Amino acid sequence: MLPCVLVTQPDGHAGDGWIGRPLKRREDHRLLVGAGRFVDDLRPARCAHVSLLRSPHARANIARLDVERARRAPGVLLVVTGAEVSHLAPMPVNRLVPGMRVPPHPIIAETDVHATGTPVAAVVAEDAYAARDALELIRVRYEPLPALPEPEGAAADGAPTLFADVPGNRAFVRTIREGDAADAFRISARVVSLRVAQVRIRAEVARLLGLPESRVRVIAPDVGGGFGVKSGPYREDVLLAWLARRLGRPVKWVATRSEDQVTTNHSRGSVCEGELALDAEGHITALRARVVSPLGGALMNAAAGPPWNHARLLPGAYVVPACEIAVTGALTTTAPVAAYRGAGRPEACFFIERLMDTGARALGIDPAEIRRRNFVPADRFPWRTVTGQIYDSGDYPAALERALAAADYSALRKAQAERRKRGEIVGVGLASYVEPCALGWESGSLRVERSGRVTAITGSSAHGQGHETTFAQVVADHLGVTPDEVVVVHGDTRSGPEGFGTFGSRSVALGGGALARVAGEVREKGRRIAAKLLEAAPPDVLAVVGGFQVVGVPQRRVTWREVAASAYAGGQALPPDETPGLEASTYFQPEGEVWSFGCVVCALSIEAETGRLVIERLVWVDDAGTIINPLLAEGQLHGALAQGLGQTLLEAIVYDPDGQLLTGTLMDYALPRADDVPPVQIEKMHTPSPRNPLGAKGLGEAGTIGLPPAVVNAVVDALGSLGVTHLDMPLTPARIWARIAAP
């Protein structure tokens, strides 16, 4: 585990209960000993296997498709082409941006393809080997067409049109205007500019198949992470369900690693250019930006989410009086582009934080000072941004000052000056960030069994977050039982009310909030039943550990088991007008998002001979409101740190001009290793959200938001004397060395 300093929560918000305790995850043992059950572990009886023939071209017409030899191959049960599934309903798309144009997204391509890896035929066989062998017998003749892998090229005037019903390949164009940005730029003391290049399933399956939801059951066993890729249905999900009905037997398909690299949704890749207007003292007067985001050759359900987040979050933690922000979603001949950890938040933060540093340099102001002058004041919450977002709570200046103090910022600057005299290349960078979380609603159900044990059902299905531990702590804290007495159920649409899902750092604030609400309802019903058992008035009965007691008389008490016995006995065992049972369900939807925030300080050095970057000091202050389990929170932050640094230093999706993915294997796509992740000092602040019962916010994406701009700001600071004003990610040694060696 990485070295970490985790500051404890202030007294008062967790009491002596289970919220705030660093319990180990109850899920870990079965996973560590190999007893987890993942999809590929499932072996239903009579299960057939599916393989997909995929297009090798990024854009082409299908001139001829012959599957007859494959249909006669040994072990083959069925071969399906696009014509046979063309009747299925269109894949779902969240039309988040008004006026979105959605191109066709067939389950299997019938006449043309718009991305490498698009399925053109499916083979079902008795085993996976027979299915793959049969693919070799299918004959396809393509007529390749020019590819459009880059968003600006795809959206440019005169570019070939990919879909007749999407003119200019622009799925949407949206502009946010507030205030008189043009006038602010006209009278501003300084303008700085920058160009940055970033490198719900049951209901949908039922709709696509034309079935009632009651006839579709989705079961999620153990899932090894999501990070946005699993936030919506893929065409393969629908195809498998249709094939199973067609054959009347189970079917199975598991993507190969190469299929996964080429066809599951990618992310980032937007191009953003814009300007920041400042007065002579460094106060922001206006922001102008133009965002062009790639969407791929087919729109995923969440396709519009990252571009829209990119646009709406550009003001960041700052007071921006006026703006003009245009965002374009461009169809490209690539894999679908949708959410990845952060989903537009990292892109927005990166742009505004790079602009803040650029403005500080132009005005000769310290980067910390220009942020101080522009933060939303702590006494102005809730705060409405120039793009219409309502920040619920925060103290951005305090996070900055805490990070500067923890890093000993003044000492870092002094040491930097001394080391530069010796010829060393050293830099210090910082970045502030906001992290909107908990969009939408979530369900929760809770039942106290006759035994006194508790069953909690959540619609938030886990894929590594530790729901079984965290939600048990929430319920235990509210009922006065131990987490070991709480069973958390998730991942089965038949087990409880419909859920919204796990994404966008929403689980604790919404899923936990829903369970906190129903736990409170069950506790109050339990109090009324306990009052009858204790022959006391309900206001005189206190909820305590393990049950209830009369106020001031601890020996007069009943356990949850005794209360449950009366609840299920019914009749005279209950107070008048009380119904039998001891359970509650709810759908919890707060009035808006919750807004986490923080600040990162990074100090680093660069080897002039190689361009190798070494992070020497990393301090990170994060405020995610009430923390249910500090140990799990630490793990989430470390994971996001690794992914944030991966994007900053190593990772890139690269297509050639023909739309072929050049980073389609782990030989070519660099991922961070343990020794790439530096020690980090993490400190927690606590500003509870008023928008959910727990005061919780999100923290799972913070590392991908705040880390990249802090590191890039430090690199630009280190290379500033060489005339470097910006570097795009990833900051590979080759890229840095080229700038050092440039004449």
XYZ file of C-alpha atoms in Angstrom:
743
model
C 0.000 0.000 0.000
C 1.220 3.483 -0.799
C 2.434 5.673 2.083
C -0.525 7.796 3.120
C -1.519 10.227 5.827
C -5.290 10.148 6.333
C -6.643 12.793 8.686
C -9.489 11.665 10.917
C -12.959 13.163 10.721
C -14.033 15.914 13.116
C -15.944 14.823 16.202
C -19.697 14.881 16.136
C -20.866 13.582 12.777
C -20.415 9.860 13.361
C -20.842 9.532 17.084
C -19.941 6.161 18.574
C -21.614 4.193 15.798
C -20.277 2.423 12.743
C -20.059 5.348 10.336
C -16.459 6.520 10.144
C -14.829 3.250 11.203
C -12.054 1.795 8.981
C -13.483 -1.735 8.750
C -11.861 -4.198 6.378
C -13.955 -5.187 3.376
C -16.030 -8.278 4.044
C -15.919 -9.085 0.286
C -12.152 -9.501 0.104
C -11.600 -12.984 1.526
C -13.637 -14.866 -1.065
C -12.026 -12.872 -3.873
C -8.483 -13.313 -2.580
C -8.841 -17.085 -2.200
C -10.326 -17.463 -5.680
C -13.885 -18.090 -4.555
C -15.421 -15.165 -6.430
C -17.969 -15.850 -9.174
C -17.418 -13.792 -12.286
C -19.330 -14.108 -15.548
C -16.730 -16.363 -17.144
C -17.005 -18.730 -14.162
C -20.639 -19.485 -14.988
C -21.260 -22.811 -16.749
C -25.012 -23.267 -17.312
C -26.187 -26.665 -18.506
C -26.515 -26.986 -22.306
C -24.733 -23.674 -22.756
C -23.839 -22.759 -26.341
C -21.014 -20.373 -27.226
C -20.967 -17.302 -29.431
C -18.201 -15.785 -31.538
C -18.485 -12.612 -33.577
C -16.996 -11.817 -36.957
C -15.869 -8.201 -36.823
C -14.974 -5.735 -39.534
C -11.251 -5.073 -40.068
C -12.107 -1.704 -41.642
C -12.976 1.539 -39.883
C -15.398 2.576 -42.617
C -16.651 0.434 -45.470
C -19.645 -0.809 -47.394
C -20.406 -4.535 -47.144
C -20.507 -5.616 -50.790
C -20.943 -9.360 -50.197
C -21.424 -11.642 -47.190
C -21.495 -15.455 -47.542
C -22.123 -17.505 -44.384
C -23.304 -20.817 -45.895
C -20.070 -22.753 -45.282
C -20.052 -21.628 -41.662
C -23.627 -22.849 -41.201
C -22.564 -26.340 -42.290
C -19.485 -26.467 -40.044
C -19.284 -29.145 -37.290
C -20.869 -28.104 -34.021
C -22.446 -24.929 -35.402
C -26.011 -24.324 -34.235
C -26.764 -20.983 -35.822
C -25.182 -18.236 -37.920
C -26.840 -14.828 -37.762
C -26.370 -11.774 -39.983
C -27.621 -8.221 -39.702
C -30.770 -8.868 -41.712
C -32.033 -11.358 -39.124
C -31.787 -8.932 -36.198
C -32.645 -5.702 -37.995
C -36.127 -5.765 -36.441
C -34.755 -5.245 -32.935
C -35.323 -1.803 -31.474
C -32.536 0.807 -31.647
C -29.861 0.841 -28.974
C -30.667 3.365 -26.218
C -29.048 6.796 -26.115
C -29.464 9.340 -23.343
C -30.411 12.477 -25.286
C -28.814 14.672 -22.671
C -28.230 17.535 -25.085
C -31.408 18.949 -26.670
C -31.647 18.360 -30.399
C -29.226 15.423 -30.475
C -29.118 13.515 -33.743
C -28.662 9.792 -33.187
C -27.314 7.675 -36.073
C -28.245 4.012 -36.609
C -26.592 1.559 -34.213
C -27.475 -1.909 -35.514
C -26.930 -5.004 -33.402
C -25.091 -6.539 -36.387
C -24.087 -4.395 -39.368
C -26.095 -5.111 -42.494
C -24.899 -2.770 -45.252
C -21.988 -0.731 -43.894
C -19.608 -0.338 -40.958
C -18.357 2.793 -39.223
C -15.699 1.450 -36.872
C -13.134 -1.315 -36.749
C -14.553 -4.241 -34.806
C -18.189 -3.740 -35.792
C -19.937 -7.173 -35.815
C -20.986 -8.363 -39.272
C -22.008 -11.930 -38.313
C -22.457 -14.102 -35.227
C -21.796 -17.838 -34.910
C -23.356 -19.987 -32.188
C -21.798 -23.408 -31.631
C -21.634 -26.175 -29.069
C -18.260 -24.936 -27.832
C -16.172 -21.785 -28.151
C -13.559 -23.446 -30.377
C -16.113 -24.566 -32.959
C -17.628 -21.087 -32.987
C -14.256 -19.430 -33.592
C -13.285 -21.970 -36.268
C -16.521 -21.310 -38.135
C -15.714 -17.604 -38.374
C -12.871 -18.537 -40.731
C -15.409 -19.975 -43.190
C -17.357 -16.732 -43.597
C -16.514 -14.744 -46.716
C -16.920 -10.962 -46.727
C -16.046 -8.443 -49.425
C -15.745 -4.871 -48.239
C -15.530 -1.605 -50.157
C -13.316 0.539 -47.899
C -14.115 4.247 -47.551
C -12.064 7.150 -46.116
C -11.876 7.080 -42.330
C -12.439 10.023 -39.979
C -10.716 9.117 -36.707
C -10.210 12.678 -35.365
C -13.103 14.797 -34.051
C -12.045 18.114 -35.572
C -11.552 16.528 -38.977
C -14.884 14.733 -38.768
C -16.729 17.949 -37.847
C -14.903 20.116 -40.393
C -16.728 21.649 -43.323
C -16.438 19.420 -46.369
C -15.724 16.206 -44.440
C -17.401 13.062 -45.829
C -20.801 12.505 -44.253
C -20.937 9.272 -42.244
C -24.729 9.183 -41.828
C -27.263 10.923 -44.045
C -29.406 11.967 -41.084
C -26.484 13.576 -39.193
C -25.319 16.505 -41.348
C -21.698 17.500 -40.896
C -21.181 14.488 -38.586
C -22.287 16.708 -35.701
C -24.548 14.750 -33.359
C -25.050 17.900 -31.333
C -23.876 21.491 -31.109
C -24.709 23.398 -27.951
C -23.612 26.809 -26.720
C -23.793 28.076 -23.140
C -23.905 31.879 -22.935
C -24.193 33.917 -19.763
C -23.338 37.569 -19.311
C -21.563 39.715 -21.882
C -18.417 37.707 -22.546
C -17.580 39.673 -25.692
C -17.546 42.971 -23.825
C -15.526 41.473 -20.971
C -12.869 40.301 -23.405
C -12.866 43.700 -25.133
C -12.072 45.647 -21.958
C -9.948 43.040 -20.138
C -6.406 43.856 -19.050
C -5.075 40.508 -20.208
C -6.364 37.610 -22.300
C -4.647 34.226 -22.134
C -5.440 31.417 -24.541
C -4.830 27.689 -24.624
C -5.465 24.700 -26.845
C -5.661 21.292 -25.201
C -5.980 17.901 -26.908
C -6.978 15.033 -24.696
C -5.930 12.061 -25.729
C -29.506 0.655 -17.063
C -29.678 -2.755 -18.587
C -32.795 -4.872 -17.817
C -35.212 -2.213 -19.061
C -33.232 -1.667 -22.239
C -32.874 -5.374 -23.050
C -36.597 -5.811 -22.495
C -37.398 -2.861 -24.764
C -35.048 -4.002 -27.511
C -36.494 -7.523 -27.493
C -40.077 -6.328 -27.214
C -40.625 -8.076 -23.867
C -42.157 -6.903 -20.580
C -39.504 -6.224 -17.946
C -41.014 -8.937 -15.759
C -39.705 -11.505 -18.269
C -36.116 -10.235 -18.187
C -33.868 -10.873 -15.214
C -30.382 -9.375 -14.943
C -27.974 -10.953 -12.450
C -24.606 -9.337 -11.824
C -22.151 -11.702 -10.103
C -18.739 -10.450 -8.991
C -17.561 -7.740 -11.385
C -13.926 -6.739 -11.699
C -14.344 -2.987 -12.001
C -16.313 -0.738 -14.289
C -14.910 2.806 -14.551
C -17.577 3.836 -17.062
C -17.160 1.029 -19.580
C -20.033 -0.940 -18.013
C -22.423 1.975 -17.491
C -24.797 1.036 -20.309
C -25.846 -1.817 -22.582
C -23.762 -2.980 -25.529
C -25.170 -4.514 -28.688
C -23.672 -7.862 -27.634
C -25.905 -7.867 -24.523
C -29.009 -7.625 -26.665
C -27.729 -10.087 -29.252
C -27.032 -12.751 -26.613
C -30.504 -12.388 -25.130
C -32.075 -12.695 -28.595
C -29.944 -15.745 -29.469
C -30.892 -17.471 -26.217
C -34.589 -17.033 -26.999
C -34.064 -18.138 -30.594
C -32.304 -21.361 -29.553
C -34.197 -21.977 -26.329
C -30.986 -22.596 -24.388
C -28.294 -20.600 -22.577
C -25.634 -18.895 -24.675
C -22.340 -17.391 -23.592
C -19.917 -14.865 -25.027
C -16.863 -13.414 -23.294
C -14.839 -10.797 -25.145
C -11.203 -11.508 -25.844
C -8.742 -8.892 -24.673
C -8.261 -7.638 -28.224
C -12.039 -7.404 -28.736
C -12.269 -5.471 -25.504
C -9.551 -3.010 -26.539
C -11.071 -2.376 -29.953
C -14.822 -2.342 -29.279
C -15.671 -1.358 -25.697
C -16.079 2.350 -25.278
C -13.031 4.572 -25.186
C -12.944 7.962 -23.498
C -11.277 11.384 -23.399
C -9.999 12.546 -26.820
C -11.688 15.954 -26.887
C -10.040 19.080 -28.236
C -10.630 22.291 -26.299
C -9.392 25.749 -27.120
C -10.363 28.990 -25.481
C -9.440 32.157 -23.682
C -9.633 33.592 -20.196
C -10.139 37.317 -19.689
C -8.548 38.851 -16.578
C -8.426 42.306 -15.070
C -5.160 43.904 -13.984
C -5.369 42.268 -10.526
C -5.888 38.806 -11.961
C -9.639 38.497 -11.380
C -11.496 36.485 -14.022
C -13.929 38.571 -16.064
C -14.964 36.045 -18.723
C -14.302 32.593 -20.146
C -14.640 31.548 -23.752
C -14.154 27.955 -24.938
C -14.834 25.668 -27.886
C -14.993 21.932 -27.211
C -15.053 19.288 -29.941
C -15.527 15.779 -28.579
C -15.343 12.454 -30.446
C -18.343 10.164 -30.097
C -17.254 7.204 -32.229
C -19.122 5.505 -35.036
C -22.112 4.627 -32.828
C -23.510 6.406 -29.790
C -23.381 4.655 -26.437
C -26.086 5.403 -23.902
C -23.783 7.835 -22.066
C -22.152 9.325 -25.171
C -23.258 12.897 -24.494
C -22.321 12.806 -20.808
C -18.570 13.519 -20.977
C -18.830 16.355 -23.551
C -21.656 17.981 -21.618
C -19.778 17.638 -18.325
C -16.726 19.101 -20.041
C -18.698 22.199 -21.018
C -20.785 22.757 -17.887
C -17.875 22.262 -15.473
C -15.358 24.600 -17.114
C -15.764 27.339 -14.448
C -14.297 24.920 -11.899
C -13.892 26.310 -8.388
C -13.888 29.925 -9.544
C -16.175 32.927 -9.874
C -16.620 33.415 -13.623
C -18.954 36.350 -14.351
C -19.531 35.670 -18.058
C -18.985 32.831 -20.493
C -19.478 31.620 -24.017
C -18.875 27.873 -24.267
C -19.645 25.872 -27.402
C -19.557 22.074 -27.373
C -19.792 19.834 -30.435
C -20.205 16.061 -30.421
C -18.539 14.697 -33.560
C -19.183 11.272 -35.054
C -15.896 9.534 -35.846
C -14.933 6.188 -37.380
C -13.650 4.796 -34.088
C -14.885 2.763 -31.166
C -17.733 4.427 -29.269
C -16.535 7.165 -26.942
C -18.312 7.541 -23.615
C -17.553 7.520 -19.900
C -14.292 6.640 -18.183
C -13.456 7.464 -14.578
C -14.304 11.161 -14.373
C -16.438 11.385 -17.548
C -15.780 14.967 -18.627
C -14.762 16.235 -15.197
C -11.024 15.664 -15.823
C -11.155 17.434 -19.190
C -12.895 20.496 -17.731
C -10.599 20.706 -14.721
C -7.505 20.282 -16.857
C -8.466 23.162 -19.137
C -9.403 25.712 -16.473
C -6.439 24.811 -14.249
C -4.020 25.143 -17.144
C -5.610 28.494 -18.008
C -5.222 29.668 -14.404
C -1.508 28.907 -14.481
C -1.170 30.546 -17.889
C -2.888 33.655 -16.541
C -0.683 33.709 -13.455
C 2.439 33.594 -15.592
C 1.171 36.347 -17.894
C 0.452 38.661 -14.954
C 3.470 37.694 -12.859
C 1.289 36.326 -10.057
C 2.018 33.196 -8.045
C -0.281 30.328 -9.153
C -1.615 29.991 -5.611
C -2.400 33.697 -5.397
C -4.394 33.873 -8.626
C -6.549 31.034 -7.336
C -7.105 32.795 -4.008
C -8.374 35.849 -5.873
C -10.915 33.881 -7.888
C -12.285 31.121 -5.638
C -15.985 30.984 -4.842
C -16.058 32.361 -1.261
C -16.932 29.847 1.443
C -19.863 31.991 2.625
C -21.537 32.091 -0.815
C -22.868 28.520 -0.916
C -25.090 27.290 -2.399
C -23.422 28.862 -5.440
C -24.827 29.085 -8.944
C -22.124 28.966 -11.601
C -22.193 30.859 -14.861
C -23.141 27.579 -16.603
C -26.120 27.039 -14.295
C -24.702 24.443 -11.875
C -25.641 24.696 -8.187
C -22.715 23.885 -5.869
C -24.180 22.661 -2.583
C -21.321 23.320 -0.161
C -17.588 23.849 -0.039
C -14.582 25.778 1.202
C -12.142 25.982 -1.688
C -9.766 28.527 -0.095
C -9.375 26.282 2.965
C -8.486 23.276 0.806
C -5.816 25.303 -0.998
C -4.290 26.648 2.209
C -4.277 23.223 3.802
C -2.534 21.712 0.783
C 0.036 24.523 0.657
C 0.770 24.128 4.365
C 1.050 20.337 4.175
C 3.416 20.587 1.207
C 5.361 23.495 2.786
C 4.839 25.388 -0.444
C 7.105 28.313 0.409
C 9.951 25.899 1.184
C 9.347 24.091 -2.120
C 9.636 27.376 -3.999
C 12.790 28.345 -2.112
C 14.391 24.946 -2.795
C 13.351 25.210 -6.442
C 15.230 28.494 -6.829
C 18.371 27.054 -5.246
C 18.297 23.893 -7.362
C 17.787 25.863 -10.561
C 20.998 27.727 -9.831
C 22.713 24.331 -9.960
C 21.178 23.592 -13.364
C 18.455 21.213 -12.185
C 15.099 21.151 -13.954
C 12.512 21.282 -11.188
C 8.918 22.436 -11.073
C 6.050 22.953 -8.664
C 2.432 22.770 -9.759
C -0.962 22.831 -8.152
C -4.573 22.367 -9.149
C -7.927 22.851 -7.481
C -10.938 20.815 -8.527
C -14.630 20.223 -8.050
C -16.261 16.822 -8.441
C -20.028 16.672 -9.013
C -21.503 13.379 -7.854
C -24.767 11.596 -7.092
C -26.851 12.457 -10.124
C -30.330 10.933 -10.257
C -31.986 8.618 -7.755
C -31.480 5.269 -6.049
C -33.622 2.651 -4.365
C -33.262 1.013 -0.996
C -35.192 -1.616 0.947
C -34.640 -2.861 4.462
C -36.176 -5.685 6.452
C -35.579 -6.822 10.020
C -36.044 -10.599 10.033
C -37.693 -12.583 12.846
C -34.213 -13.470 14.062
C -33.348 -9.811 14.518
C -30.887 -9.910 11.656
C -31.246 -7.306 8.917
C -31.497 -7.616 5.133
C -30.660 -4.477 3.155
C -31.383 -4.412 -0.584
C -29.864 -1.760 -2.801
C -30.297 -0.977 -6.480
C -26.666 0.113 -6.587
C -24.787 -2.934 -7.873
C -21.134 -3.087 -6.857
C -18.132 -3.733 -9.057
C -15.321 -3.327 -6.580
C -16.535 -0.433 -4.427
C -17.182 -2.448 -1.262
C -20.950 -1.964 -1.013
C -21.402 -5.028 1.186
C -19.199 -3.413 3.815
C -20.078 0.265 3.494
C -23.842 -0.170 3.270
C -23.769 -2.586 6.207
C -22.049 0.146 8.236
C -24.711 2.692 7.269
C -27.559 0.380 8.258
C -25.844 -0.815 11.432
C -25.182 2.754 12.508
C -28.821 3.741 12.095
C -30.306 0.629 13.740
C -27.815 0.100 16.541
C -26.777 -3.370 15.369
C -23.380 -4.604 14.194
C -22.421 -4.754 10.502
C -22.114 -8.530 10.863
C -25.870 -8.639 11.515
C -26.613 -6.913 8.192
C -26.784 -8.783 4.879
C -26.491 -6.501 1.849
C -28.180 -7.775 -1.327
C -27.479 -6.320 -4.765
C -26.940 -7.325 -8.368
C -30.248 -9.103 -9.082
C -33.246 -7.326 -10.591
C -35.577 -9.868 -8.941
C -34.381 -9.196 -5.391
C -35.820 -5.743 -4.842
C -36.969 -2.465 -6.350
C -35.414 -1.184 -9.543
C -32.120 0.632 -9.139
C -30.351 3.366 -11.056
C -26.876 1.845 -10.905
C -23.312 2.433 -9.814
C -21.425 5.177 -11.609
C -20.392 8.797 -11.166
C -19.327 8.429 -7.504
C -22.980 8.179 -6.481
C -23.209 5.024 -4.395
C -22.826 6.301 -0.832
C -24.643 9.593 -1.312
C -27.636 8.017 -3.081
C -27.553 4.280 -2.328
C -26.375 4.936 1.212
C -28.815 7.820 1.510
C -31.715 5.584 0.488
C -30.725 2.933 3.031
C -30.258 5.565 5.736
C -33.765 6.815 5.051
C -35.426 3.372 5.217
C -33.344 2.451 8.263
C -34.722 5.538 9.965
C -38.277 4.512 9.068
C -37.754 0.979 10.365
C -36.120 2.301 13.529
C -39.127 4.545 14.234
C -41.572 1.697 13.674
C -39.431 -0.455 15.929
C -39.562 2.281 18.572
C -43.370 2.310 18.494
C -43.552 -1.472 18.845
C -40.925 -1.401 21.596
C -42.964 1.225 23.440
C -45.922 -1.157 23.568
C -43.701 -3.990 24.792
C -42.174 -1.731 27.452
C -45.525 -0.171 28.370
C -44.137 3.297 27.737
C -44.934 6.217 25.471
C -42.894 6.238 22.220
C -41.183 9.564 23.073
C -39.912 7.911 26.271
C -38.245 5.061 24.357
C -34.685 5.432 23.145
C -32.969 3.491 20.354
C -29.790 1.961 21.769
C -27.229 -0.613 20.732
C -29.058 -3.871 20.048
C -32.600 -2.549 20.513
C -34.564 -0.047 22.622
C -34.820 1.058 26.236
C -36.876 3.389 28.362
C -35.114 6.719 28.785
C -33.157 6.729 32.031
C -34.047 3.114 32.854
C -31.468 0.939 31.044
C -32.760 -2.288 32.616
C -36.113 -1.797 30.876
C -35.102 -2.747 27.363
C -36.021 -5.022 24.459
C -33.912 -6.406 21.628
C -34.533 -6.147 17.913
C -35.391 -9.842 17.943
C -38.173 -9.240 20.465
C -39.451 -6.271 18.493
C -39.411 -8.321 15.264
C -41.327 -11.149 16.947
C -44.133 -8.734 17.795
C -44.002 -7.134 14.350
C -44.582 -10.474 12.631
C -47.060 -11.757 15.234
C -49.394 -8.910 14.318
C -52.774 -8.389 15.928
C -52.716 -7.519 19.623
C -48.922 -7.660 19.698
C -48.847 -4.373 17.765
C -49.832 -0.856 18.774
C -53.186 0.364 17.454
C -53.188 1.173 13.710
C -49.742 -0.400 13.249
C -49.341 -2.809 10.312
C -47.487 -6.136 10.611
C -43.931 -6.518 9.406
C -40.759 -4.572 10.002
C -39.547 -3.281 6.683
C -39.488 -0.221 4.428
C -38.616 0.717 0.852
C -37.893 4.023 -0.814
C -36.645 5.779 -3.906
C -34.319 8.574 -2.876
C -33.731 11.526 -5.196
C -32.107 14.651 -3.746
C -32.674 18.141 -5.099
C -29.385 18.122 -6.991
C -25.834 16.859 -7.214
C -23.360 16.938 -4.358
C -20.029 18.651 -5.002
C -16.771 17.292 -3.651
C -13.646 19.383 -4.011
C -9.952 19.440 -3.256
C -6.486 20.627 -4.123
C -3.281 18.907 -5.269
C 0.310 20.147 -4.956
C 3.040 18.417 -6.973
C 6.805 18.964 -6.947
C 8.942 17.142 -9.493
C 12.261 17.013 -11.277
C 13.145 16.167 -14.883
C 16.291 14.488 -16.171
C 17.609 16.682 -18.983
C 19.356 13.785 -20.738
C 16.303 11.485 -20.927
C 13.185 13.559 -20.258
C 12.314 11.240 -17.386
C 9.989 12.812 -14.859
C 10.288 12.066 -11.123
C 7.520 13.171 -8.752
C 9.284 14.087 -5.511
C 6.396 15.442 -3.437
C 2.676 14.916 -3.831
C 0.122 16.359 -1.415
C -3.590 15.924 -1.934
C -6.427 17.440 0.084
C -9.866 15.988 -0.658
C -13.262 16.841 0.800
C -15.961 14.249 0.160
C -18.229 15.125 3.063
C -18.960 12.355 5.542
C -16.688 9.344 5.072
C -18.386 6.047 5.915
C -15.237 3.905 5.865
C -11.842 5.691 5.824
C -10.019 2.519 4.774
C -12.165 2.026 1.685
C -12.017 5.751 0.945
C -8.225 5.564 1.015
C -8.339 2.685 -1.455
C -10.604 4.623 -3.806
C -8.272 7.618 -3.707
C -5.191 5.487 -4.348
C -6.881 3.795 -7.296
C -7.934 7.104 -8.809
C -4.418 8.428 -8.235
C -2.944 5.545 -10.226
C -5.414 6.035 -13.059
C -4.915 9.795 -13.059
C -1.166 9.394 -13.297
C -1.609 6.729 -15.967
C -3.439 9.230 -18.148
C -0.919 11.964 -17.347
C 2.269 10.017 -17.978
C 1.559 6.912 -20.062
C -1.816 6.146 -21.571
C -3.029 7.115 -25.039
C -5.535 5.763 -27.543
C -3.887 6.203 -30.952
C -5.521 5.674 -34.352
C -3.793 5.886 -37.711
C -5.374 7.919 -40.559
C -7.211 4.790 -41.750
C -8.942 4.410 -38.400
C -6.865 1.434 -37.266
C -6.188 1.301 -33.535
C -2.417 1.343 -33.017
C -2.639 0.828 -29.254
C -4.864 -2.236 -29.352
C -2.715 -4.509 -27.189
C -0.998 -4.166 -23.839
C 2.307 -4.230 -25.726
C 1.380 -0.852 -27.189
C -0.977 0.620 -24.599
C 1.096 1.537 -21.553
C -0.502 1.066 -18.136
C 0.950 2.275 -14.824
C 2.772 -0.258 -12.686
C 3.207 -0.099 -8.941
C 6.601 1.576 -9.264
C 5.099 4.321 -11.446
C 2.928 5.548 -8.571
C 4.757 7.823 -6.104
C 4.170 8.185 -2.372
C 1.321 10.576 -1.630
C 0.195 12.469 1.447
C -3.598 12.521 1.516
C -5.535 14.732 3.902
C -9.284 14.819 4.318
C -11.508 17.788 4.968
C -15.132 17.431 6.022
C -17.814 19.665 4.541
C -21.039 17.643 4.704
C -23.562 17.913 1.911
C -27.021 19.138 2.897
C -28.544 17.069 0.094
C -28.590 13.570 1.625
C -29.133 12.098 5.099
C -25.490 11.094 5.486
C -23.882 14.356 4.388
C -21.842 12.210 2.009
C -20.308 13.212 -1.298
C -18.259 11.214 -3.806
C -14.531 10.571 -4.059
C -13.965 7.801 -6.576
C -13.030 10.081 -9.466
C -11.104 12.848 -7.700
C -7.678 11.485 -8.593
C -8.399 11.522 -12.316
C -9.640 15.113 -12.004
C -7.077 16.918 -9.861
C -3.852 14.976 -10.430
C -3.314 15.514 -14.186
C -3.383 19.337 -14.201
C -1.225 19.527 -11.078
C 1.466 17.362 -12.683
C 1.309 19.137 -16.052
C 1.429 22.526 -14.327
C 4.559 21.372 -12.504
C 6.186 20.201 -15.746
C 5.395 23.465 -17.530
C 6.733 25.337 -14.509
C 9.940 23.300 -14.707
C 10.374 23.935 -18.436
C 9.157 27.524 -18.470
C 12.663 28.955 -18.775
C 12.976 27.037 -22.061
C 9.923 28.786 -23.474
C 7.533 25.892 -22.893
C 4.000 27.143 -22.241
C 2.053 23.893 -22.598
C 2.451 20.152 -23.084
C -0.345 17.738 -23.920
C -0.611 14.416 -22.140
C 0.781 11.814 -21.892
C 4.019 13.310 -20.609
C 6.250 10.542 -21.900
C 10.022 10.929 -21.555
C 10.271 11.197 -25.350
C 7.789 14.072 -25.473
C 9.492 15.959 -22.640
C 12.990 15.336 -24.030
C 11.929 16.623 -27.445
C 10.863 19.925 -25.886
C 14.080 20.187 -23.879
C 16.185 19.471 -26.962
C 14.195 21.731 -29.300
C 16.243 24.679 -30.648
